[in-house]
XYZ file of C-alpha atoms in Angstrom:
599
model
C 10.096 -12.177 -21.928
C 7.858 -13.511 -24.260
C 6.585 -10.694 -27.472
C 2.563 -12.210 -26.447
C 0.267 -9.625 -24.973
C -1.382 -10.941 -21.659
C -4.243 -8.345 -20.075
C -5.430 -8.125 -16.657
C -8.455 -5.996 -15.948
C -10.578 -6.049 -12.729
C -12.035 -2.800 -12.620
C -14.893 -1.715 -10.169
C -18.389 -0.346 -11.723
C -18.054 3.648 -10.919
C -21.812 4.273 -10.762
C -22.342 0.823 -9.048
C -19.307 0.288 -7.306
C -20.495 -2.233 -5.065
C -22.013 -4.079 -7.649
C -20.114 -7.103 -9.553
C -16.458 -6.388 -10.889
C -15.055 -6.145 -14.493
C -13.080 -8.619 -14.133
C -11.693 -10.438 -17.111
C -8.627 -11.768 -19.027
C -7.421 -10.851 -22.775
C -4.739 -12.576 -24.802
C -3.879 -12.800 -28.551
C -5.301 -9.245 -29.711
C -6.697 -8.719 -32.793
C -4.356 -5.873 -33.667
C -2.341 -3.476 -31.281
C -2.473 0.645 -31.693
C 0.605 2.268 -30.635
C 1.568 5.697 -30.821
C 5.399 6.620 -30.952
C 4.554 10.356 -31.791
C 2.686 12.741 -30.210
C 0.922 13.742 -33.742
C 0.023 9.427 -33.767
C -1.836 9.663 -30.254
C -4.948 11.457 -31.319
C -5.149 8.708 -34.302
C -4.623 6.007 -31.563
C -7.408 7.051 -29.917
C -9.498 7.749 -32.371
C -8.762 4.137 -33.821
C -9.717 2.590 -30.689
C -13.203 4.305 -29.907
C -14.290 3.154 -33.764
C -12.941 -0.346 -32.668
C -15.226 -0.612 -29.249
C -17.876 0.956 -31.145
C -17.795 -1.966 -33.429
C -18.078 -4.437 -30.757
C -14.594 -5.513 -29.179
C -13.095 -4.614 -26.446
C -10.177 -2.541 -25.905
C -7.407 -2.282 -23.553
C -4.589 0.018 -23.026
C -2.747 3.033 -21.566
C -1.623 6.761 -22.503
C 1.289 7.881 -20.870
C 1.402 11.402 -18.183
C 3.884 12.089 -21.393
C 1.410 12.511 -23.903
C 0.222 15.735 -22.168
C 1.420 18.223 -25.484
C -0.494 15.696 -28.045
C -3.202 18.047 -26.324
C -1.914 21.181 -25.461
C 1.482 21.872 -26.635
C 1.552 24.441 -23.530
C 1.724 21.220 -20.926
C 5.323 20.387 -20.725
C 6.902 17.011 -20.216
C 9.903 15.429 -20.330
C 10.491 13.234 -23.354
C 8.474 9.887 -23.163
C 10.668 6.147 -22.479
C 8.051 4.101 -24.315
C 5.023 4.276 -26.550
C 2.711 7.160 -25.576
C -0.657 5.774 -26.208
C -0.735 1.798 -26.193
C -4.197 -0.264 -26.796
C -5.147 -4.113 -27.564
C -8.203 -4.712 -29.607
C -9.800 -8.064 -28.593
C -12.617 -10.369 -29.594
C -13.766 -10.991 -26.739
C -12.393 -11.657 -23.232
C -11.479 -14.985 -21.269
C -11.743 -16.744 -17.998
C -9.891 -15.216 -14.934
C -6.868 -17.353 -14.526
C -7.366 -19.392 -11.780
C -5.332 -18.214 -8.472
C -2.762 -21.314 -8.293
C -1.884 -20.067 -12.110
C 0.131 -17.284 -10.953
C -0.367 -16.458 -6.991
C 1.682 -19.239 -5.662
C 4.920 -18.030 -7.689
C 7.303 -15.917 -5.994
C 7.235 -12.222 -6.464
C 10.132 -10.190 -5.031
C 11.356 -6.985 -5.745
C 14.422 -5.642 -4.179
C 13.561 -1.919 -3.706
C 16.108 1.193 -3.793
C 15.356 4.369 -1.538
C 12.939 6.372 -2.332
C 14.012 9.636 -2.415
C 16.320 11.214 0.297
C 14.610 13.503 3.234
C 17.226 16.629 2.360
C 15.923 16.463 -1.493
C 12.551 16.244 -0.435
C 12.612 19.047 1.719
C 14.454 21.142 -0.519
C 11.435 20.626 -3.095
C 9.268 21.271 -1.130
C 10.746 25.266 -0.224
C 11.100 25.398 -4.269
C 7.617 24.812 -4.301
C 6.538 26.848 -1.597
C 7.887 30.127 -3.065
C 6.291 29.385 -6.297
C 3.080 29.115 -4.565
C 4.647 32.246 -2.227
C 5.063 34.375 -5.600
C 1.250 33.377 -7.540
C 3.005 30.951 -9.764
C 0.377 28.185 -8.776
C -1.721 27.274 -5.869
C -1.198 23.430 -5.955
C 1.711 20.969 -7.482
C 1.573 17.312 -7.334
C 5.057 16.626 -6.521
C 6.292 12.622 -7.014
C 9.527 10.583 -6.732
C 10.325 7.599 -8.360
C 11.266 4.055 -6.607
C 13.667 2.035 -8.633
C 13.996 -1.671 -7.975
C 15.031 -4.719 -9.387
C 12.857 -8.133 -9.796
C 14.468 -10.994 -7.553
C 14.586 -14.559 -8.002
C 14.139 -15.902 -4.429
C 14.571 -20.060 -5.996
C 16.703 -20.264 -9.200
C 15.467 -24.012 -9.837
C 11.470 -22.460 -10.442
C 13.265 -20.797 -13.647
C 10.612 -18.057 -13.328
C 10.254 -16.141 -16.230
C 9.999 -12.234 -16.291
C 5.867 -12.166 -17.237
C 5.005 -14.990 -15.098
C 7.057 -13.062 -12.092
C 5.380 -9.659 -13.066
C 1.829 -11.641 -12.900
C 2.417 -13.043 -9.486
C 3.408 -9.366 -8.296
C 0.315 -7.987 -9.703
C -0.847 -10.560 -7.789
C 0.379 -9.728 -4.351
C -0.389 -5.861 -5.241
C -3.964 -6.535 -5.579
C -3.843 -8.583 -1.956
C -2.056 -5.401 -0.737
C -4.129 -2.720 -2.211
C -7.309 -4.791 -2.970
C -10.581 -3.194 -4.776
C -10.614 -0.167 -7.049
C -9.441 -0.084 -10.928
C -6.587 -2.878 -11.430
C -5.170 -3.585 -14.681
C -2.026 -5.658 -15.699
C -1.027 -5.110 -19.152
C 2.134 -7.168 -20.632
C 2.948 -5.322 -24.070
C 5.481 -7.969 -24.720
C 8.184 -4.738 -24.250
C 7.050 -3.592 -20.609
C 4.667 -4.442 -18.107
C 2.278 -2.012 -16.011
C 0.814 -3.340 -13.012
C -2.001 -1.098 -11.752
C -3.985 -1.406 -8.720
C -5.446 2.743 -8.533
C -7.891 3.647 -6.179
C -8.965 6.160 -8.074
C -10.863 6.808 -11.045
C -10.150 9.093 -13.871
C -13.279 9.340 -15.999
C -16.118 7.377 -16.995
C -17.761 8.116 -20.192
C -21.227 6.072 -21.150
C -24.669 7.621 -22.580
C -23.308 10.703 -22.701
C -22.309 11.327 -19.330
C -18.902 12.047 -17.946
C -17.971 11.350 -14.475
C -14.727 11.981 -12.700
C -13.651 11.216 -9.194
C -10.968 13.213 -8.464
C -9.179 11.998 -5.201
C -7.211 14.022 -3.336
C -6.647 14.507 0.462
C -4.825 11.474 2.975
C -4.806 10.549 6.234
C -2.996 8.021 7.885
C -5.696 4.706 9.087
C -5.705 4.193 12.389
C -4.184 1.326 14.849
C -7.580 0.082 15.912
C -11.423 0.865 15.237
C -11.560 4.037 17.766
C -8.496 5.645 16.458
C -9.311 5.011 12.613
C -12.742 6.511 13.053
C -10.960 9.476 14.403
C -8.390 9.803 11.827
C -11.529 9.569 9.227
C -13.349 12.538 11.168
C -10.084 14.607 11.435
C -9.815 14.257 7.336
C -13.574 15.398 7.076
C -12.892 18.209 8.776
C -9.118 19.464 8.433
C -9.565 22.816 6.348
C -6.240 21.914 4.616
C -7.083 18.400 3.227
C -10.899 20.019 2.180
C -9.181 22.921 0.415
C -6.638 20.802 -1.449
C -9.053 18.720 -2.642
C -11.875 21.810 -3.602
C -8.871 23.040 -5.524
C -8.070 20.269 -8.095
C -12.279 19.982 -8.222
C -12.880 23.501 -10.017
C -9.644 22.404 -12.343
C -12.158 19.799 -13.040
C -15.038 21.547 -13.464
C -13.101 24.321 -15.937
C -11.732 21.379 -18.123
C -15.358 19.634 -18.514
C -16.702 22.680 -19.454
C -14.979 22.557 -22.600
C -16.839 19.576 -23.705
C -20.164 19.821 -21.742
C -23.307 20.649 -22.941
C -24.587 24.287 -21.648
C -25.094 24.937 -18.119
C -23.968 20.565 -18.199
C -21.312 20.462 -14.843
C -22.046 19.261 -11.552
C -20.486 18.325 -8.772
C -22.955 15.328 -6.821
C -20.970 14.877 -4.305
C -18.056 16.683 -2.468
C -15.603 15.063 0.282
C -16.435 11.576 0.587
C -13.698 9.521 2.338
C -12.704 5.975 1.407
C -11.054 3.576 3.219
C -7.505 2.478 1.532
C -5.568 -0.716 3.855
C -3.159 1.856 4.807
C -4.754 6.098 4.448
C -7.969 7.401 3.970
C -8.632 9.347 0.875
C -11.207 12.046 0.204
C -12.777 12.040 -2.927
C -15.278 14.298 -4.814
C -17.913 13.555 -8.116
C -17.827 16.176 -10.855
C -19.834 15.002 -13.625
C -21.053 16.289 -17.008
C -23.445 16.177 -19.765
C -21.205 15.490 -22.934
C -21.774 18.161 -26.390
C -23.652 15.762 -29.065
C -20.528 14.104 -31.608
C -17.949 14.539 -28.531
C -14.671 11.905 -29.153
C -12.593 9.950 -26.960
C -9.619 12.565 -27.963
C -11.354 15.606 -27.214
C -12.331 13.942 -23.654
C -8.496 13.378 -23.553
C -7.972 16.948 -24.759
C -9.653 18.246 -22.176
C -9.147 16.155 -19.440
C -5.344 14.966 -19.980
C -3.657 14.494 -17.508
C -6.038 14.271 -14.146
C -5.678 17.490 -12.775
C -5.140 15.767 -8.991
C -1.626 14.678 -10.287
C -0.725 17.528 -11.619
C -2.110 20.712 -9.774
C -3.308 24.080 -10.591
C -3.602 25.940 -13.137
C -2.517 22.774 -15.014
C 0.137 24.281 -16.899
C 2.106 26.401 -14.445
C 2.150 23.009 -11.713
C 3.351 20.873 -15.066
C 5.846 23.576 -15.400
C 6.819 22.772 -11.443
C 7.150 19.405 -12.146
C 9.210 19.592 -15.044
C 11.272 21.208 -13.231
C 12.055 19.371 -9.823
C 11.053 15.897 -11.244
C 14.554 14.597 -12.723
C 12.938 11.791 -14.968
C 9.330 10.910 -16.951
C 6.602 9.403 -15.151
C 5.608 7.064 -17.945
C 2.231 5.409 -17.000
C 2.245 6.389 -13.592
C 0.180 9.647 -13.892
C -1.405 8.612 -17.150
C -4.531 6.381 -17.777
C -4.721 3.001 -17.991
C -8.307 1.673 -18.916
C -10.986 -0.312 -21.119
C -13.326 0.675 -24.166
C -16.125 -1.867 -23.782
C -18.265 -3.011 -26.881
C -20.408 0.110 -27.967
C -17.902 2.568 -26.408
C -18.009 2.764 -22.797
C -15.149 3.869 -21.693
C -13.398 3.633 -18.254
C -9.568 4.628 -16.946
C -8.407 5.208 -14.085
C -5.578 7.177 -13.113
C -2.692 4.807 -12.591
C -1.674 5.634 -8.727
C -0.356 2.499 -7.226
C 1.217 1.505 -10.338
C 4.463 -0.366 -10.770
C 6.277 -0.661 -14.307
C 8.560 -3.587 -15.335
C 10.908 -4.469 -18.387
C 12.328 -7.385 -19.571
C 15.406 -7.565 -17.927
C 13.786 -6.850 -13.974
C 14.147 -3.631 -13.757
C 10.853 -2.208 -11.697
C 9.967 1.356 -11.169
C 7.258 2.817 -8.669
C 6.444 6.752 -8.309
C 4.694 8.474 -5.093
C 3.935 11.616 -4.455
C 1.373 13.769 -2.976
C -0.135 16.944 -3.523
C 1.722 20.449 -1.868
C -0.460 23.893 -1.273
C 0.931 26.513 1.055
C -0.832 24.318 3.849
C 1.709 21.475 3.270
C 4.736 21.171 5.709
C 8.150 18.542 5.291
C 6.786 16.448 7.777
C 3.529 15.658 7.351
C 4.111 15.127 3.299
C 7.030 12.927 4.158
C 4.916 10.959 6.220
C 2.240 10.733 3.705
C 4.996 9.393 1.424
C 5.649 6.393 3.863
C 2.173 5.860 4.689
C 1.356 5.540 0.338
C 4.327 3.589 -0.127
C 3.231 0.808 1.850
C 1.230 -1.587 -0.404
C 4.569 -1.565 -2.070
C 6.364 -2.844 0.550
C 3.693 -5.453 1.154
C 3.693 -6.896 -1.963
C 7.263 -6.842 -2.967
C 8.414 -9.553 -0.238
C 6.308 -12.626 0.234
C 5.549 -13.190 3.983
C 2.954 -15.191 6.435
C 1.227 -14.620 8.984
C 2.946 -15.895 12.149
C 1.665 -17.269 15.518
C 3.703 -19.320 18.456
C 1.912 -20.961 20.874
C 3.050 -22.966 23.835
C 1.734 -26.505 23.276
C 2.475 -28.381 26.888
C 0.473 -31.975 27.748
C -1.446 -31.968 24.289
C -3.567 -28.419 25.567
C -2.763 -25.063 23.680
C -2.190 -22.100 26.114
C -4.507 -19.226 25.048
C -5.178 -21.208 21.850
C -8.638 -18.871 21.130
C -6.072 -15.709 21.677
C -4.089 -16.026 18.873
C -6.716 -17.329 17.051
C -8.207 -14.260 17.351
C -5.105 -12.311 16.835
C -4.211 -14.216 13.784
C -7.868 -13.512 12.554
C -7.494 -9.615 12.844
C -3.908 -9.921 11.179
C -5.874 -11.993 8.206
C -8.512 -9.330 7.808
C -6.066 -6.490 7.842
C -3.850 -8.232 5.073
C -6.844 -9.500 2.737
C -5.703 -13.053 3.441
C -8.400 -15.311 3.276
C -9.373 -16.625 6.651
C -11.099 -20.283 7.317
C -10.649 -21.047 10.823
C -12.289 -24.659 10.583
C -8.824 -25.359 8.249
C -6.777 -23.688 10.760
C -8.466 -25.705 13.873
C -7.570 -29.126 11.983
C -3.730 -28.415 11.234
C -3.670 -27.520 14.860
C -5.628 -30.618 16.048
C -2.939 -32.350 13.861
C -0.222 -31.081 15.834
C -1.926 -32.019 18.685
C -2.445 -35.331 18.386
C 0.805 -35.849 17.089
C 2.538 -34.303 20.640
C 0.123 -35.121 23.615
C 2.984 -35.378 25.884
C 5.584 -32.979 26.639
C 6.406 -29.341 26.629
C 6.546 -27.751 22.672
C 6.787 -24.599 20.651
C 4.454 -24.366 18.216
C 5.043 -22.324 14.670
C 1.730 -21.687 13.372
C 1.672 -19.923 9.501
C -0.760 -18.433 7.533
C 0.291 -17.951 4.157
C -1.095 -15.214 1.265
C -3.768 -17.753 -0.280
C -5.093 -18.788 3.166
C -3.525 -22.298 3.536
C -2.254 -22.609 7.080
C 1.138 -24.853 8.135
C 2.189 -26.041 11.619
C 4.989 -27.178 12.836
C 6.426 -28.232 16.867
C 9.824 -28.105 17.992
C 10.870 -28.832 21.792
C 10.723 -26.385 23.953
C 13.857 -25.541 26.185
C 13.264 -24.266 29.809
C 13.042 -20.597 30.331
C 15.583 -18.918 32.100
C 15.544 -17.595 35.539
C 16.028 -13.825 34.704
C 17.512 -12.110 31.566
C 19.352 -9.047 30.630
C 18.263 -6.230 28.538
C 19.569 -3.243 26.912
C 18.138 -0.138 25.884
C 18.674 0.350 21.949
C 20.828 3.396 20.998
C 18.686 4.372 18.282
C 15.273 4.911 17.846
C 12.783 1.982 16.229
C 11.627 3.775 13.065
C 9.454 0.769 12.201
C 7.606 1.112 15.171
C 4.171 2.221 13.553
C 4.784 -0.036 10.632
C 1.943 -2.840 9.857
C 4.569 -5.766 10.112
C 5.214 -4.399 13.806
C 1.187 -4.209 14.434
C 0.727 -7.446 13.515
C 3.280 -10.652 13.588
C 4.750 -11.956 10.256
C 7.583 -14.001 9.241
C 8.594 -10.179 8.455
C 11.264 -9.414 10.616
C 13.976 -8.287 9.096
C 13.271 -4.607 10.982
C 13.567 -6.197 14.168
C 16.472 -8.333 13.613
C 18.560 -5.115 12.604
C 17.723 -4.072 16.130
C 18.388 -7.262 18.216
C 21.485 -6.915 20.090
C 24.705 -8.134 19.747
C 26.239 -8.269 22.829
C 26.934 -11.624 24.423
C 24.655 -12.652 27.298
C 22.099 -9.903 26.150
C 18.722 -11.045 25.957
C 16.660 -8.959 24.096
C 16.879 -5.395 22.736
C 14.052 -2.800 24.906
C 13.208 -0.894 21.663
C 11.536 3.352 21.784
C 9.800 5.068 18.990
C 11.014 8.720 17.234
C 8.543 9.843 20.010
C 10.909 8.472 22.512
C 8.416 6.300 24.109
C 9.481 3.413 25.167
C 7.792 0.087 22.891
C 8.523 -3.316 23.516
C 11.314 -5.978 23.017
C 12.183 -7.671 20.025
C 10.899 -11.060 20.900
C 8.171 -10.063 23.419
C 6.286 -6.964 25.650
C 7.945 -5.469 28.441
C 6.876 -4.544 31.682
C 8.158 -1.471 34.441
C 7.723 -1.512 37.890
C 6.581 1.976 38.775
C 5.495 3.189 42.253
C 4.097 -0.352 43.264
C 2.246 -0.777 40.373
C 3.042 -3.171 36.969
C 2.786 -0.800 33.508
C 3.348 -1.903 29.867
C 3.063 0.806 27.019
C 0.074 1.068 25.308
C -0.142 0.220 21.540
C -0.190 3.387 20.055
C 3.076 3.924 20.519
C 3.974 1.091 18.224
C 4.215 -2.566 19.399
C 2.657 -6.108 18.969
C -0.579 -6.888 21.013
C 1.336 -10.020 22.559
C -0.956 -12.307 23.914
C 0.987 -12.923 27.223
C 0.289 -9.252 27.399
C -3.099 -9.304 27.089
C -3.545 -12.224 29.803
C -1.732 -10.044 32.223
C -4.056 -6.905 31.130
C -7.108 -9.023 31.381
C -5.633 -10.675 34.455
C -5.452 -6.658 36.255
C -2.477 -6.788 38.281
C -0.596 -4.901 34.560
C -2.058 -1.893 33.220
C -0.917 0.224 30.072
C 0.664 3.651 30.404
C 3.574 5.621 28.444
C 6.711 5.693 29.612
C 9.373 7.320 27.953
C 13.294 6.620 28.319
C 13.746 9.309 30.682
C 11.398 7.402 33.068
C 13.958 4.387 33.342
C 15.834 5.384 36.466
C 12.322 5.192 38.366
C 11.816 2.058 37.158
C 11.840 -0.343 40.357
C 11.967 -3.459 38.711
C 11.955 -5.182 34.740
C 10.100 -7.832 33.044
C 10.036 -9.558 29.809
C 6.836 -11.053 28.427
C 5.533 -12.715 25.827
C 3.160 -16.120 25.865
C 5.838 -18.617 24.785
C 7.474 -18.086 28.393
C 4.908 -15.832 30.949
C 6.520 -13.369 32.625
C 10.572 -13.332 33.008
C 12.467 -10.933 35.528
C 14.715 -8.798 33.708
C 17.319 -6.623 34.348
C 19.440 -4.046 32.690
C 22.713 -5.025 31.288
C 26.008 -4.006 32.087
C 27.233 -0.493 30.582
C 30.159 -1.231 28.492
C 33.537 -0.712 29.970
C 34.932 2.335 28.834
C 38.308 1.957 26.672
């Protein structure tokens, strides 16, 4: 990796945060500050806030390790790189333009998280500390190790350049909010928080802590719901009151008399894939007030630690096997004059020279908190990861037959929504065209048509002849349950498929695979819908229990003779008759496969 320092900053405006972006790029610094001591981060500090104050800009992070440079009382474990890190800069450049880094690969083969019987064995740990007064709240995180992949040797990618296109694809995953990417030239820490840590200007402090998740929802009914159920759940609201007096308590310490408030309490925010709940605690800053003694008394954000501060950073100590580094720190910008904004650096991925990547999530446990739901939680936040670490398109086939597209405007449509809910851009007059291209190029003739929509927007089409559809097919019931049935790449078709492959069957003559949830509800296929014959009547199972919206399954819905109902696998022996469907080939008969002989 090359020793020059590249920054990254598109950070939102907190008191105008739909007003225009910070977003700029910083190279060559004038000097760097580094502290490799906890009695050097004060100084570091310190040194930076007389730098902005001079008029440049700068740019850095403190570590979740610096905590004792504070309060010797908050306990860490010892620190794997510098513990305060900032770039003073002239002044800042041009954002890159997007072909400079976007269309590289970026690929990160990703290790398990953290296994369910360690995580639930945490969890009781931390319940009978809460149980026995030790604390009321821990932030409790795991860390994701992975390893940078080179999908195409001949590109002769380097390390920085890869870790640029990955912050790349983060910020399409996990778009908005406080983003940084800082190359030190020794590590790289790609940031794309939702959430803000402080903002200090004029003498005002604001924090937004943010704590309390829920899940988004499958469509626009069900996500409004799942925002009203976070409003009101009593656990989410009393998680998040909790690390909001920790807030209050450590502002007091540098506030003017009588000079904490709290504006505004359990606002939710829409994330691509949870809702968060944050809250505004501000406060009047004491006349002469420093960066450091904001850091002193702020360090680290109490929502990734817990409360009291120091018994939860005992907790964590304690369960978590390894340093957080970054993650859990602050990573943020002194703007000429002073200004200063971090964030707290959620959603953060760290990478060293040789590839290595690293990735912590966690979430916060009160007495309230059970296995499950946290678990879930933990897949639900871990999702922007798995979006960005794999390049993928957006995928569409069509049947093209006598130069007419069957139910072109459908997936059209369907390839719109997927577009929106990926933060691809969408242009549908340059989609028509490479369509119309396809078109006129096969006006005769019976075709399958690949239609993709890659990450920057650019759509590619190709046709391929289309072989007759059989008379009837078999099908067998999967003997284990489709754990990616709720997953976005299931929702919505991508060249993603990896999950359903693992599932297709191999037994010769087989079809297709008839795939059920953890629910035990039955889903859909593999490679299409499915449909039961039930007391006369056609059913399908509705989407919330995890399948594409095929568009040969909306035709038939639309159409009236299917409707949508859930069946589960102990419904199969009613079942009067089968049906595979999908829009490539209608409506197929189906019918089970042979059981396997026994031996």
């Amino acid at each position: 990796m090359s020793s020059r320092v590249q920054v990254l900053l598109d950070f939102a405006d907190p008191r105008q945060p739909e007003g225009p972006r910070w977003r700029h790029a910083f190279s060559d610094p004038l000097q760097v500050l580094q502290a490799s001591s906890l009695a050097q981060v004060g100084a570091v500090l310190s040194a930076a806030q007389a730098a902005a104050e001079a008029g440049h800009w700068c740019l850095g992070f403190v570590r979740y390790e610096a905590a004792p440079a504070f309060d010797a009382a908050l306990p860490t474990h010892a620190a794997d790189g510098p513990l305060a890190w900032f770039a003073v800069f002239d002044r800042p450049q041009v954002w890159p333009a997007p072909d400079q880094g976007e269309a590289l690969p970026a690929q990160v083969d990703w290790g398990p998280l953290l296994d369910r019987a360690r995580f639930d064995q945490a969890l009781a740990d931390l319940h009978r500390r809460i149980a026995d007064g030790e604390c009321y709240q821990v932030n409790f995180t795991a860390t994701c190790h992975g390893q940078l992949a080179q999908p195409d040797p001949q590109l002769q990618v380097t390390v920085a350049e890869a870790g640029r296109a990955l912050f790349d694809a983060l910020q399409r995953a996990q778009p908005g909010g406080y983003a940084a990417w800082i190359n030190t030239g020794e590590e790289q820490w790609l940031s794309v928080s939702p959430e803000l840590f402080f903002d200090w200007r004029e003498g005002v402090l604001l924090t937004r802590p943010m704590k309390g998740t829920a899940p988004r929802g499958r469509d626009a009914a069900e996500d409004a719901l799942r925002e009203q159920a976070l409003r009101a759940s009593a656990k989410e609201q009393a998680e998040n009151v909790m690390i909001v007096d920790l807030l209050r308590n450590d502002l007091s310490r540098i506030a003017q008399p009588h000079g904490v408030s709290v504006p505004q309490l359990f606002r939710t925010q829409a994330l691509p894939s949870v809702w968060q709940m944050t809250s505004d605690v501000q406060a009047r800053t004491r006349e002469g007030c420093t960066l450091a003694e904001v850091f002193g008394a702020l360090f680290p954000c109490g929502s990734v630690t817990g409360a009291p501060k120091v018994q939860a950073m005992k907790a964590i100590q304690a369960l978590e096997p390894e340093p957080r580094g970054v993650y859990c720190g602050a990573m943020g910008v002194l703007r000429p004059g002073g200004a200063a904004t971090f964030n707290v650096p959620i959603r953060t991925v760290g990478l060293l020279p040789d590839g290595r990547a690293r990735c912590g999530i966690g979430s916060g446990i009160t007495s309230g908190a059970h296995a499950q739901g946290e678990w879930q939680e933990w897949q639900h936040k871990q999702a922007f990861l798995r979006r960005a670490s794999l390049p993928f398109s957006l995928l569409e086939t069509l049947r093209l037959q006598d130069g007419a597209l069957c139910n072109g405007q459908r997936h059209l449509a369907r390839l719109a929504r997927a577009a929106a809910h990926f933060n691809v851009q969408w242009d549908e007059v340059h989609v028509q065209k490479v369509l119309a291209q396809q078109v006129q190029r096969h006006p005769e003739g019976r075709w399958r048509l690949r239609l993709l929509l890659d990450a920057q927007g650019l759509a590619h089409a190709e046709a391929f002849a289309l072989e007759d559809s059989p008379a009837s097919v078999l099908l067998e019931l999967d003997v284990r349950p489709f754990d990616e049935a709720h997953s976005e790449f299931t929702r919505f078709k991508t060249t993603r498929r990896a999950h359903y492959e693992a599932h297709a069957s191999k037994t010769p003559g087989v079809y297709d695979t008839l795939l059920w949830n953890p629910q035990g509800e039955l889903t859909e296929c593999t490679r299409g819908n499915v449909a039961f014959l039930l007391a006369g009547h056609w059913f399908t199972p509705p989407l919330h229990c995890g399948l594409l919206d095929g568009v040969g399954r909306e035709v038939a819905l639309s159409e009236g003779w299917l409707r949508e109902a859930v069946l589960r696998r102990e419904d199969l022996p009613r079942v009067e008759a089968l049906a595979f469907v999908n829009s490539l080939r209608g409506l197929i008969p189906a019918r089970w496969a042979p059981a396997p002989a026994a031996d």
